[in-house]
mmCIF file of C-alpha atoms in Angstrom:
data_model
loop_
_atom_site.group_PDB
_atom_site.id
_atom_site.type_symbol
_atom_site.label_atom_id
_atom_site.label_comp_id
_atom_site.label_asym_id
_atom_site.label_seq_id
_atom_site.Cartn_x
_atom_site.Cartn_y
_atom_site.Cartn_z
ATOM 1 C CA UNK B 1 -29.082 -21.162 0.084
ATOM 2 C CA UNK B 2 -27.310 -23.662 -2.190
ATOM 3 C CA UNK B 3 -23.764 -24.903 -1.614
ATOM 4 C CA UNK B 4 -22.495 -23.237 -4.819
ATOM 5 C CA UNK B 5 -23.956 -19.899 -3.742
ATOM 6 C CA UNK B 6 -22.447 -20.242 -0.265
ATOM 7 C CA UNK B 7 -19.022 -21.089 -1.728
ATOM 8 C CA UNK B 8 -19.153 -18.127 -4.108
ATOM 9 C CA UNK B 9 -20.186 -15.743 -1.344
ATOM 10 C CA UNK B 10 -17.386 -17.050 0.904
ATOM 11 C CA UNK B 11 -14.802 -16.632 -1.875
ATOM 12 C CA UNK B 12 -15.935 -13.066 -2.595
ATOM 13 C CA UNK B 13 -15.852 -12.189 1.117
ATOM 14 C CA UNK B 14 -12.338 -13.629 1.433
ATOM 15 C CA UNK B 15 -11.171 -11.596 -1.578
ATOM 16 C CA UNK B 16 -12.623 -8.411 -0.064
ATOM 17 C CA UNK B 17 -10.858 -9.082 3.247
ATOM 18 C CA UNK B 18 -7.515 -9.686 1.504
ATOM 19 C CA UNK B 19 -7.878 -6.392 -0.394
ATOM 20 C CA UNK B 20 -8.792 -4.439 2.737
ATOM 21 C CA UNK B 21 -6.380 -5.967 5.214
ATOM 22 C CA UNK B 22 -3.467 -6.841 2.969
ATOM 23 C CA UNK B 23 -1.166 -9.740 3.601
ATOM 24 C CA UNK B 24 0.211 -9.386 7.141
ATOM 25 C CA UNK B 25 3.174 -11.640 6.393
ATOM 26 C CA UNK B 26 4.476 -9.143 3.830
ATOM 27 C CA UNK B 27 5.115 -6.574 6.541
ATOM 28 C CA UNK B 28 7.314 -8.818 8.704
ATOM 29 C CA UNK B 29 10.923 -7.599 8.747
ATOM 30 C CA UNK B 30 13.995 -7.636 10.901
ATOM 31 C CA UNK B 31 17.731 -8.031 10.790
ATOM 32 C CA UNK B 32 20.369 -5.570 9.572
ATOM 33 C CA UNK B 33 19.470 -2.238 7.994
ATOM 34 C CA UNK B 34 21.048 -0.277 5.137
ATOM 35 C CA UNK B 35 21.671 3.478 5.217
ATOM 36 C CA UNK B 36 21.683 5.652 2.111
ATOM 37 C CA UNK B 37 23.215 9.000 3.059
ATOM 38 C CA UNK B 38 23.152 12.018 0.707
ATOM 39 C CA UNK B 39 23.200 15.776 0.801
ATOM 40 C CA UNK B 40 19.927 17.459 -0.097
ATOM 41 C CA UNK B 41 21.559 19.913 -2.504
ATOM 42 C CA UNK B 42 21.670 22.624 0.180
ATOM 43 C CA UNK B 43 22.810 22.336 3.797
ATOM 44 C CA UNK B 44 20.817 19.277 4.827
ATOM 45 C CA UNK B 45 21.716 15.613 5.150
ATOM 46 C CA UNK B 46 19.126 13.010 4.098
ATOM 47 C CA UNK B 47 19.179 9.392 5.229
ATOM 48 C CA UNK B 48 16.972 6.678 3.690
ATOM 49 C CA UNK B 49 16.755 3.579 5.908
ATOM 50 C CA UNK B 50 15.826 0.204 4.390
ATOM 51 C CA UNK B 51 16.029 -3.441 5.424
ATOM 52 C CA UNK B 52 19.246 -4.873 4.005
ATOM 53 C CA UNK B 53 17.631 -8.222 3.147
ATOM 54 C CA UNK B 54 14.866 -6.991 0.816
ATOM 55 C CA UNK B 55 15.376 -3.191 0.579
ATOM 56 C CA UNK B 56 11.879 -2.511 1.919
ATOM 57 C CA UNK B 57 11.488 0.769 3.863
ATOM 58 C CA UNK B 58 12.056 0.579 7.626
ATOM 59 C CA UNK B 59 8.787 1.693 9.220
ATOM 60 C CA UNK B 60 9.982 1.257 12.804
ATOM 61 C CA UNK B 61 11.492 4.248 14.630
ATOM 62 C CA UNK B 62 15.157 4.709 13.782
ATOM 63 C CA UNK B 63 17.406 6.053 16.553
ATOM 64 C CA UNK B 64 20.702 7.471 15.350
ATOM 65 C CA UNK B 65 23.142 10.379 15.158
ATOM 66 C CA UNK B 66 25.010 12.358 12.524
ATOM 67 C CA UNK B 67 28.595 13.592 12.877
ATOM 68 C CA UNK B 68 30.572 15.533 10.267
ATOM 69 C CA UNK B 69 34.101 16.832 9.718
ATOM 70 C CA UNK B 70 34.911 19.447 7.061
ATOM 71 C CA UNK B 71 38.000 19.462 4.849
ATOM 72 C CA UNK B 72 39.173 22.624 6.642
ATOM 73 C CA UNK B 73 38.999 21.032 10.125
ATOM 74 C CA UNK B 74 35.549 22.088 11.390
ATOM 75 C CA UNK B 75 33.318 19.512 13.053
ATOM 76 C CA UNK B 76 29.617 19.092 13.673
ATOM 77 C CA UNK B 77 27.770 16.796 16.024
ATOM 78 C CA UNK B 78 26.853 14.372 17.073
ATOM 79 C CA UNK B 79 23.367 15.634 16.247
ATOM 80 C CA UNK B 80 20.161 13.623 16.412
ATOM 81 C CA UNK B 81 18.664 11.899 13.379
ATOM 82 C CA UNK B 82 15.070 13.127 12.952
ATOM 83 C CA UNK B 83 12.203 11.586 11.004
ATOM 84 C CA UNK B 84 11.318 13.644 7.918
ATOM 85 C CA UNK B 85 7.709 14.587 7.223
ATOM 86 C CA UNK B 86 7.936 13.488 3.574
ATOM 87 C CA UNK B 87 7.539 9.786 4.304
ATOM 88 C CA UNK B 88 8.503 6.666 6.186
ATOM 89 C CA UNK B 89 12.152 5.595 6.265
ATOM 90 C CA UNK B 90 13.392 9.136 5.431
ATOM 91 C CA UNK B 91 15.428 10.900 8.118
ATOM 92 C CA UNK B 92 17.369 14.158 8.343
ATOM 93 C CA UNK B 93 20.173 15.553 10.469
ATOM 94 C CA UNK B 94 18.722 17.779 13.209
ATOM 95 C CA UNK B 95 21.168 20.552 12.320
ATOM 96 C CA UNK B 96 22.207 21.818 8.852
ATOM 97 C CA UNK B 97 25.815 21.686 7.688
ATOM 98 C CA UNK B 98 27.659 24.982 7.247
ATOM 99 C CA UNK B 99 28.860 25.716 3.706
ATOM 100 C CA UNK B 100 31.798 23.554 2.646
ATOM 101 C CA UNK B 101 32.922 20.000 1.915
ATOM 102 C CA UNK B 102 32.106 17.497 4.652
ATOM 103 C CA UNK B 103 32.714 13.886 5.556
ATOM 104 C CA UNK B 104 29.406 12.847 7.113
ATOM 105 C CA UNK B 105 28.947 9.721 9.271
ATOM 106 C CA UNK B 106 25.509 8.395 10.212
ATOM 107 C CA UNK B 107 25.342 5.848 13.049
ATOM 108 C CA UNK B 108 22.161 4.045 14.163
ATOM 109 C CA UNK B 109 21.400 2.028 17.292
ATOM 110 C CA UNK B 110 17.764 1.033 16.614
ATOM 111 C CA UNK B 111 16.128 -0.983 15.097
ATOM 112 C CA UNK B 112 19.588 -2.310 14.270
ATOM 113 C CA UNK B 113 23.152 -1.025 14.480
ATOM 114 C CA UNK B 114 24.512 0.448 11.239
ATOM 115 C CA UNK B 115 27.089 3.000 10.147
ATOM 116 C CA UNK B 116 27.707 4.839 6.867
ATOM 117 C CA UNK B 117 30.202 7.583 5.928
ATOM 118 C CA UNK B 118 29.937 9.685 2.748
ATOM 119 C CA UNK B 119 31.281 12.947 1.298
ATOM 120 C CA UNK B 120 28.736 15.783 1.145
ATOM 121 C CA UNK B 121 28.999 19.313 -0.245
ATOM 122 C CA UNK B 122 26.905 21.885 1.636
ATOM 123 C CA UNK B 123 26.061 25.071 -0.247
ATOM 124 C CA UNK B 124 23.521 27.846 -0.512
ATOM 125 C CA UNK B 125 20.758 27.090 -2.979
ATOM 126 C CA UNK B 126 19.599 30.030 -5.102
ATOM 127 C CA UNK B 127 15.833 30.583 -5.108
ATOM 128 C CA UNK B 128 14.178 29.093 -8.197
ATOM 129 C CA UNK B 129 13.166 31.496 -10.953
ATOM 130 C CA UNK B 130 9.393 31.742 -11.293
ATOM 131 C CA UNK B 131 8.056 30.641 -14.650
ATOM 132 C CA UNK B 132 4.922 32.106 -16.195
ATOM 133 C CA UNK B 133 2.941 29.036 -15.090
ATOM 134 C CA UNK B 134 4.122 29.480 -11.491
ATOM 135 C CA UNK B 135 3.184 33.179 -11.516
ATOM 136 C CA UNK B 136 -0.381 32.447 -12.696
ATOM 137 C CA UNK B 137 -2.916 31.942 -9.913
ATOM 138 C CA UNK B 138 -3.866 28.365 -9.207
ATOM 139 C CA UNK B 139 -7.308 27.504 -10.551
ATOM 140 C CA UNK B 140 -7.538 23.837 -9.648
ATOM 141 C CA UNK B 141 -9.303 23.544 -6.313
ATOM 142 C CA UNK B 142 -10.276 19.890 -6.707
ATOM 143 C CA UNK B 143 -9.054 17.055 -4.578
ATOM 144 C CA UNK B 144 -6.092 14.898 -5.528
ATOM 145 C CA UNK B 145 -6.835 11.930 -7.754
ATOM 146 C CA UNK B 146 -5.763 9.254 -5.241
ATOM 147 C CA UNK B 147 -8.074 6.470 -4.078
ATOM 148 C CA UNK B 148 -9.377 6.796 -0.552
ATOM 149 C CA UNK B 149 -10.057 3.866 1.765
ATOM 150 C CA UNK B 150 -13.795 4.572 1.471
ATOM 151 C CA UNK B 151 -13.611 4.265 -2.324
ATOM 152 C CA UNK B 152 -11.751 0.948 -2.075
ATOM 153 C CA UNK B 153 -14.215 -0.447 0.488
ATOM 154 C CA UNK B 154 -17.244 0.638 -1.540
ATOM 155 C CA UNK B 155 -15.740 -0.871 -4.721
ATOM 156 C CA UNK B 156 -15.027 -4.179 -2.964
ATOM 157 C CA UNK B 157 -18.566 -4.331 -1.519
ATOM 158 C CA UNK B 158 -20.026 -3.519 -4.946
ATOM 159 C CA UNK B 159 -18.002 -6.284 -6.598
ATOM 160 C CA UNK B 160 -19.084 -8.757 -3.913
ATOM 161 C CA UNK B 161 -22.766 -7.813 -4.324
ATOM 162 C CA UNK B 162 -22.530 -8.084 -8.116
ATOM 163 C CA UNK B 163 -20.933 -11.553 -7.861
ATOM 164 C CA UNK B 164 -23.648 -12.836 -5.507
ATOM 165 C CA UNK B 165 -26.412 -11.330 -7.673
ATOM 166 C CA UNK B 166 -24.866 -12.955 -10.765
ATOM 167 C CA UNK B 167 -24.837 -16.402 -9.147
ATOM 168 C CA UNK B 168 -28.474 -16.059 -8.014
ATOM 169 C CA UNK B 169 -29.614 -14.878 -11.460
ATOM 170 C CA UNK B 170 -27.752 -17.729 -13.182
ATOM 171 C CA UNK B 171 -29.372 -20.346 -10.931
ATOM 172 C CA UNK B 172 -32.847 -18.931 -11.618
ATOM 173 C CA UNK B 173 -32.210 -18.954 -15.363
ATOM 174 C CA UNK B 174 -31.060 -22.596 -15.252
ATOM 175 C CA UNK B 175 -34.205 -23.584 -13.332
ATOM 176 C CA UNK B 176 -36.445 -21.896 -15.910
ATOM 177 C CA UNK B 177 -34.711 -23.627 -18.818
ATOM 178 C CA UNK B 178 -35.096 -27.165 -17.456
ATOM 179 C CA UNK B 179 -37.474 -29.140 -19.733
ATOM 180 C CA UNK B 180 -40.758 -30.405 -18.403
ATOM 181 C CA UNK B 181 -40.337 -34.202 -18.434
ATOM 182 C CA UNK B 182 -43.617 -35.955 -19.221
ATOM 183 C CA UNK B 183 -44.633 -38.632 -16.757
ATOM 184 C CA UNK B 184 -46.168 -41.667 -18.560
ATOM 185 C CA UNK B 185 -46.859 -43.981 -15.650
ATOM 186 C CA UNK B 186 -47.383 -43.849 -11.966
ATOM 187 C CA UNK B 187 -49.742 -41.883 -9.748
ATOM 188 C CA UNK B 188 -48.958 -38.524 -11.375
ATOM 189 C CA UNK B 189 -49.833 -39.855 -14.858
ATOM 190 C CA UNK B 190 -53.112 -41.314 -13.578
ATOM 191 C CA UNK B 191 -54.011 -38.019 -11.916
ATOM 192 C CA UNK B 192 -53.346 -36.122 -15.194
ATOM 193 C CA UNK B 193 -55.485 -38.492 -17.209
ATOM 194 C CA UNK B 194 -58.380 -38.077 -14.704
ATOM 195 C CA UNK B 195 -58.148 -34.324 -15.018
ATOM 196 C CA UNK B 196 -58.253 -34.601 -18.825
ATOM 197 C CA UNK B 197 -61.229 -37.011 -18.748
ATOM 198 C CA UNK B 198 -63.296 -34.760 -16.501
#
């Protein structure tokens, strides 16, 4: 295998590995965290936890509590902060707020200490009215259009194979196009002239 082919294959393999594994340095975080505390429009309290330095989501487990005091003197908590199923860095108060206006304080101990207090209005949410489209039965039974890991891996392997095949084909084409240089003297020329004479 030629050096150019080896270098191309190594570069393609490195590109595939970077795509599959990602850059590990990009996931390194630490330091203080930021809390974004809001009501969910009903009785819940949502907390989005990000790294203060770069606002990336905190993927480590967040340990914290929620306390609340209403404008009419009621209190709630402390209740545990629970991870929400909708995604990383989203947390919810373990207990809903009763209807009313509240001053909500979220305090965390891990991965870093932080505290945030905001005003939240807790209220009953009326059920949404069903539109004609919502009343119609669902007909789409296909999968979601997202890319799976298998698709990404197969694409990367296909690209790598195509690159290697392209290099090999190019080298063969160059070899075929090289001109035949006539030899006028030396042992090869003498051998050709003997073949012609006989």
